[in-house]
Short mmCIF file of C-alpha atoms in Angstrom, two decimals:
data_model
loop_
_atom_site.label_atom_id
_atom_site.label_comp_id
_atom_site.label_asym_id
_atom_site.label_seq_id
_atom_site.Cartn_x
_atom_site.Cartn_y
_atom_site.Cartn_z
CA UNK A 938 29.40 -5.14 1.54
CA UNK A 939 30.30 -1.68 0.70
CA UNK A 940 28.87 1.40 2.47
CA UNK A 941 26.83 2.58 -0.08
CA UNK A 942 25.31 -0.88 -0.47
CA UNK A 943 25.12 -0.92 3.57
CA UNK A 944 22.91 2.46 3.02
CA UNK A 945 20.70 1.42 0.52
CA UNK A 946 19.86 -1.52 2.33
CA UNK A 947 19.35 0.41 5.95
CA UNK A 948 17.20 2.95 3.98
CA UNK A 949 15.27 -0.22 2.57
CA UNK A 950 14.59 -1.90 6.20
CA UNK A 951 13.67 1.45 7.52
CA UNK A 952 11.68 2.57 5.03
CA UNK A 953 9.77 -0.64 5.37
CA UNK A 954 9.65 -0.79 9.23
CA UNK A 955 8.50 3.41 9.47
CA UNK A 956 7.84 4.33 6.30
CA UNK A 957 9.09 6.57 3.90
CA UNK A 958 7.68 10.40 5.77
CA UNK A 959 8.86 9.15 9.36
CA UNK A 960 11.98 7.95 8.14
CA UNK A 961 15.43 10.53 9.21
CA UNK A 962 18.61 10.11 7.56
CA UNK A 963 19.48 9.51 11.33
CA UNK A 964 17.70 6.31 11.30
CA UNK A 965 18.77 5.07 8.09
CA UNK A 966 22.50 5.81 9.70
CA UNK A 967 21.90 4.26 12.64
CA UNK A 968 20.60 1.06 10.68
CA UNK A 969 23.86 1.14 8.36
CA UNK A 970 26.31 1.42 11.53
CA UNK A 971 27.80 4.76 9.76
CA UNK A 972 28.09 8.21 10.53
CA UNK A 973 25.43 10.90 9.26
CA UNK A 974 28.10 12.24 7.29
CA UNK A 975 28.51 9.33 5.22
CA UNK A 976 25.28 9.29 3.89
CA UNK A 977 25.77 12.79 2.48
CA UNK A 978 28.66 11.65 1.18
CA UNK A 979 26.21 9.37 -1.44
CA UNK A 980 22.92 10.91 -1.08
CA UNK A 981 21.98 14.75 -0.47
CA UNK A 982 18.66 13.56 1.05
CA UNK A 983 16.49 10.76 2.17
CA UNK A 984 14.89 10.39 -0.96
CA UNK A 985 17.78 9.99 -3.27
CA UNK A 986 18.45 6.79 -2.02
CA UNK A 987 15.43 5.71 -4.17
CA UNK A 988 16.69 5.34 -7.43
CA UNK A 989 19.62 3.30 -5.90
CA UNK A 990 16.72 1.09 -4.40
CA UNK A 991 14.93 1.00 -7.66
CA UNK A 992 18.34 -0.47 -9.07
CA UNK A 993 18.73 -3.14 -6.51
CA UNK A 994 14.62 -4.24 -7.34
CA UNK A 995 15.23 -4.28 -11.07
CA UNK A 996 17.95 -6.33 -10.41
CA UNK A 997 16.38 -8.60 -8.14
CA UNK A 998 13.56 -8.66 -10.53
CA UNK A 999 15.97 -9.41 -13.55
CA UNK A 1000 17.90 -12.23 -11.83
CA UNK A 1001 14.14 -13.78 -10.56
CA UNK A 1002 13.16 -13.95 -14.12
CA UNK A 1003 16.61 -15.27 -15.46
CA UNK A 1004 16.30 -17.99 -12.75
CA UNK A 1005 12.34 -18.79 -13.57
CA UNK A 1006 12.44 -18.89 -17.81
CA UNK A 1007 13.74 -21.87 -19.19
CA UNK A 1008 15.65 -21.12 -23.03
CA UNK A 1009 14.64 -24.44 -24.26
CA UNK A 1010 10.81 -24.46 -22.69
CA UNK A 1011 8.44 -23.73 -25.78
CA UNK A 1012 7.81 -19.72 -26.44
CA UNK A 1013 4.06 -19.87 -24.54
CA UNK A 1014 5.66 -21.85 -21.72
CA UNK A 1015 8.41 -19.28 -21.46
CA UNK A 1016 5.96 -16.25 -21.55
CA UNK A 1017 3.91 -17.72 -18.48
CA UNK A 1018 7.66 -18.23 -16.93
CA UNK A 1019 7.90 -14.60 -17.41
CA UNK A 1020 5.06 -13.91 -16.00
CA UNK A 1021 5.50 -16.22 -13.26
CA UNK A 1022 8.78 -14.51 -12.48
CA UNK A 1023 7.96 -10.69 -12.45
CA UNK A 1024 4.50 -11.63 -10.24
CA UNK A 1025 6.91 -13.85 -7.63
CA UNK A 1026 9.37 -10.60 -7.69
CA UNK A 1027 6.64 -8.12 -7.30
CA UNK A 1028 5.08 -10.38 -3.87
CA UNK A 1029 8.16 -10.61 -2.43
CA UNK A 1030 9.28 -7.25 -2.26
CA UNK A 1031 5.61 -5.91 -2.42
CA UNK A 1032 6.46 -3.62 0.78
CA UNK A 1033 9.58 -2.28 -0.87
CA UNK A 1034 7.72 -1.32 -3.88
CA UNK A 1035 5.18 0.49 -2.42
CA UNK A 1036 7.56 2.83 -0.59
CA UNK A 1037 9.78 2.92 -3.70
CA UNK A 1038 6.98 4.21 -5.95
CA UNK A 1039 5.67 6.70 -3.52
CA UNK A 1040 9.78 8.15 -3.33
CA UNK A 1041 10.20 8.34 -6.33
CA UNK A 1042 7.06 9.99 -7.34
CA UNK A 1043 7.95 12.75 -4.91
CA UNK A 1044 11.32 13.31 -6.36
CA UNK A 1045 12.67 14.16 -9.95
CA UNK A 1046 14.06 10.56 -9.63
CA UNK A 1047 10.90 9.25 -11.60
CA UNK A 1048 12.42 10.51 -14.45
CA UNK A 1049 15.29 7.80 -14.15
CA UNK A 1050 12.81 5.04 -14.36
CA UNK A 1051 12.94 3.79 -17.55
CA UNK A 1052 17.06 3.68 -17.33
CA UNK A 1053 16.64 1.69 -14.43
CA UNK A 1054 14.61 -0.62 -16.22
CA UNK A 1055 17.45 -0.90 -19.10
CA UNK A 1056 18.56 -4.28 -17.90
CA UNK A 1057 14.71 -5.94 -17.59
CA UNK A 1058 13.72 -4.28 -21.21
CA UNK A 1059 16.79 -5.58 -22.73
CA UNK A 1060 16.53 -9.44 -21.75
CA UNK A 1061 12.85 -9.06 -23.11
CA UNK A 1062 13.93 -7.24 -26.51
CA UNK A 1063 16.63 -10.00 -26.79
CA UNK A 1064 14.11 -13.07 -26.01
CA UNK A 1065 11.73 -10.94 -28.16
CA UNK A 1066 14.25 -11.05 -31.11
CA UNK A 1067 15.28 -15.01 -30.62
CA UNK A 1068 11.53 -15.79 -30.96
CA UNK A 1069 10.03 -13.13 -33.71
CA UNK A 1070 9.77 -15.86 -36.57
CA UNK A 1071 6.94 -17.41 -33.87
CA UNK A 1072 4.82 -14.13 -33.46
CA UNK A 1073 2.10 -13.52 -35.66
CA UNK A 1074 2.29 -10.01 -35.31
CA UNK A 1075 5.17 -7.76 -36.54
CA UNK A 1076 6.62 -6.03 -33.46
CA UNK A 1077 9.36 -3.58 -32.59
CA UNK A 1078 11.27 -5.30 -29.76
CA UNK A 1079 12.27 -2.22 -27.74
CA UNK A 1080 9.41 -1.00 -27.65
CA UNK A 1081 7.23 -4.34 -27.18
CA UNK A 1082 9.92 -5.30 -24.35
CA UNK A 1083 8.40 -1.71 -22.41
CA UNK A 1084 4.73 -3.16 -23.13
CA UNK A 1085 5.09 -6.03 -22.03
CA UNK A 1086 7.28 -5.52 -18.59
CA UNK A 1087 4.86 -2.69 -17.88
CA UNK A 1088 1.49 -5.12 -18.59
CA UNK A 1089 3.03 -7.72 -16.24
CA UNK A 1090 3.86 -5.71 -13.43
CA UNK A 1091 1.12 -3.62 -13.51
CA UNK A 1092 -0.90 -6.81 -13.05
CA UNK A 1093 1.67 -8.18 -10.42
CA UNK A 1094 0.60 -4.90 -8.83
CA UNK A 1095 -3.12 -5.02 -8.68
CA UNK A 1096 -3.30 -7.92 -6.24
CA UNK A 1097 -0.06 -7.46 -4.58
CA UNK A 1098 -0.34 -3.85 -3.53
CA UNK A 1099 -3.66 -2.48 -4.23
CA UNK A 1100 -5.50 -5.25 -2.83
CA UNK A 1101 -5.66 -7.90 0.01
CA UNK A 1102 -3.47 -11.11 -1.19
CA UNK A 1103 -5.81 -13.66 -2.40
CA UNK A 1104 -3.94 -16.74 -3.96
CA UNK A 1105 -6.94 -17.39 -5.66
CA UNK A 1106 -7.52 -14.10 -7.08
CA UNK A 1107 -3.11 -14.23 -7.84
CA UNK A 1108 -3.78 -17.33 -9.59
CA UNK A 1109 -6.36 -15.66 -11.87
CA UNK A 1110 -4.56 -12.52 -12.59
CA UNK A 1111 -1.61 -14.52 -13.46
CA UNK A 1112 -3.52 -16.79 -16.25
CA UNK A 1113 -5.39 -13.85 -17.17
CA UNK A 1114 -1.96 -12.42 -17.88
CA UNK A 1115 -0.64 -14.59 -19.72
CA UNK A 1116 -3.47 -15.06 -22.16
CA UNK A 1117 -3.68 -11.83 -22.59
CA UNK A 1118 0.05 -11.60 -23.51
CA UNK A 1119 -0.20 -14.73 -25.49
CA UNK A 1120 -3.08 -13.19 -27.89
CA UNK A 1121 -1.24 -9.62 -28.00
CA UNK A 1122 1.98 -11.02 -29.37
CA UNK A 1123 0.20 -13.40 -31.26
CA UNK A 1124 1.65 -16.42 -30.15
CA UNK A 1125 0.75 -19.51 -32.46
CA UNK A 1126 -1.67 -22.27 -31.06
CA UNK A 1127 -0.08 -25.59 -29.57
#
């Protein structure tokens, strides 16, 4: 593992263990097994580790829902996959999240969001494209792909973060999701 990798995931165990305002760049350090200098020598503070955090989520987020959706599963099956995926991604890093949004929020690194999110909006444009002829509605990919990340998550979100985890109330959310996407993109009947 490199160092900068080593740093993001010190900040990341910290972060979670203290949170993000009792967290030094000493501690983060001392996680890594570096010197104070080399952080510097990637970050300028505490918070810009967070859009290097971000990064690693999308991309654990991107590879969950690569591994969930199956290509050759009908187009309502694979939407639910999707689903599936970004709510499973969202629980298990739920702590990192929290502490993520909160960082970035109090930096100028917000504004790197949506780049972050390049990747994730991509795979959905493409799988948006492969199954257009299926959608009753006309759509603009790109922009549908930003919709319908953002609906998910923010879903993901309300009973992972906001709330106390109720499987019940997950399981709800999650079909309540999916419907909802279903009837938005027009997806035909079975």
């Amino acid at each position: 593992m490199d160092t900068k990798t080593k740093l993001v995931h010190a900040a990341m165990a910290v972060f979670k263990k203290q949170g993000l305002e009792k967290t030094k760049v000493s501690d983060i350090v001392k996680e890594a097994g570096v010197a104070q200098g080399t952080f510097y020598l990637y970050f300028p503070s505490k918070l810009a580790v967070m859009p290097a955090i971000a990064q690693d989520m999308v991309a654990k987020m991107e590879k969950e829902i690569k591994r969930t959706v199956n290509p050759q599963a009908p187009l309502r099956q694979q939407l639910n996959q999707i689903v599936e995926a970004v709510f499973n991604a969202v629980g298990k890093y739920r702590d990192i999240l929290a502490f993520l949004y909160t960082g970035l929020t109090q930096s100028q690194h917000i504004t790197r969001w949506e780049a972050l999110y390049a990747p994730i909006y991509e795979w959905i444009k493409n799988f948006l494209n492969q199954n257009i002829r299926l959608l009753a509605v006309g759509t603009r990919p790109e922009m549908t792909a930003r919709i319908l990340i953002g609906c998910i998550e923010e879903a993901a979100e309300q009973v992972y973060l906001f709330n106390q985890v109720d499987e019940e109330e997950i399981a709800t959310q999650k079909k309540e999701t999916c419907l909802f996407i279903e009837r938005a993109l027009g997806v035909p009947m079975d």
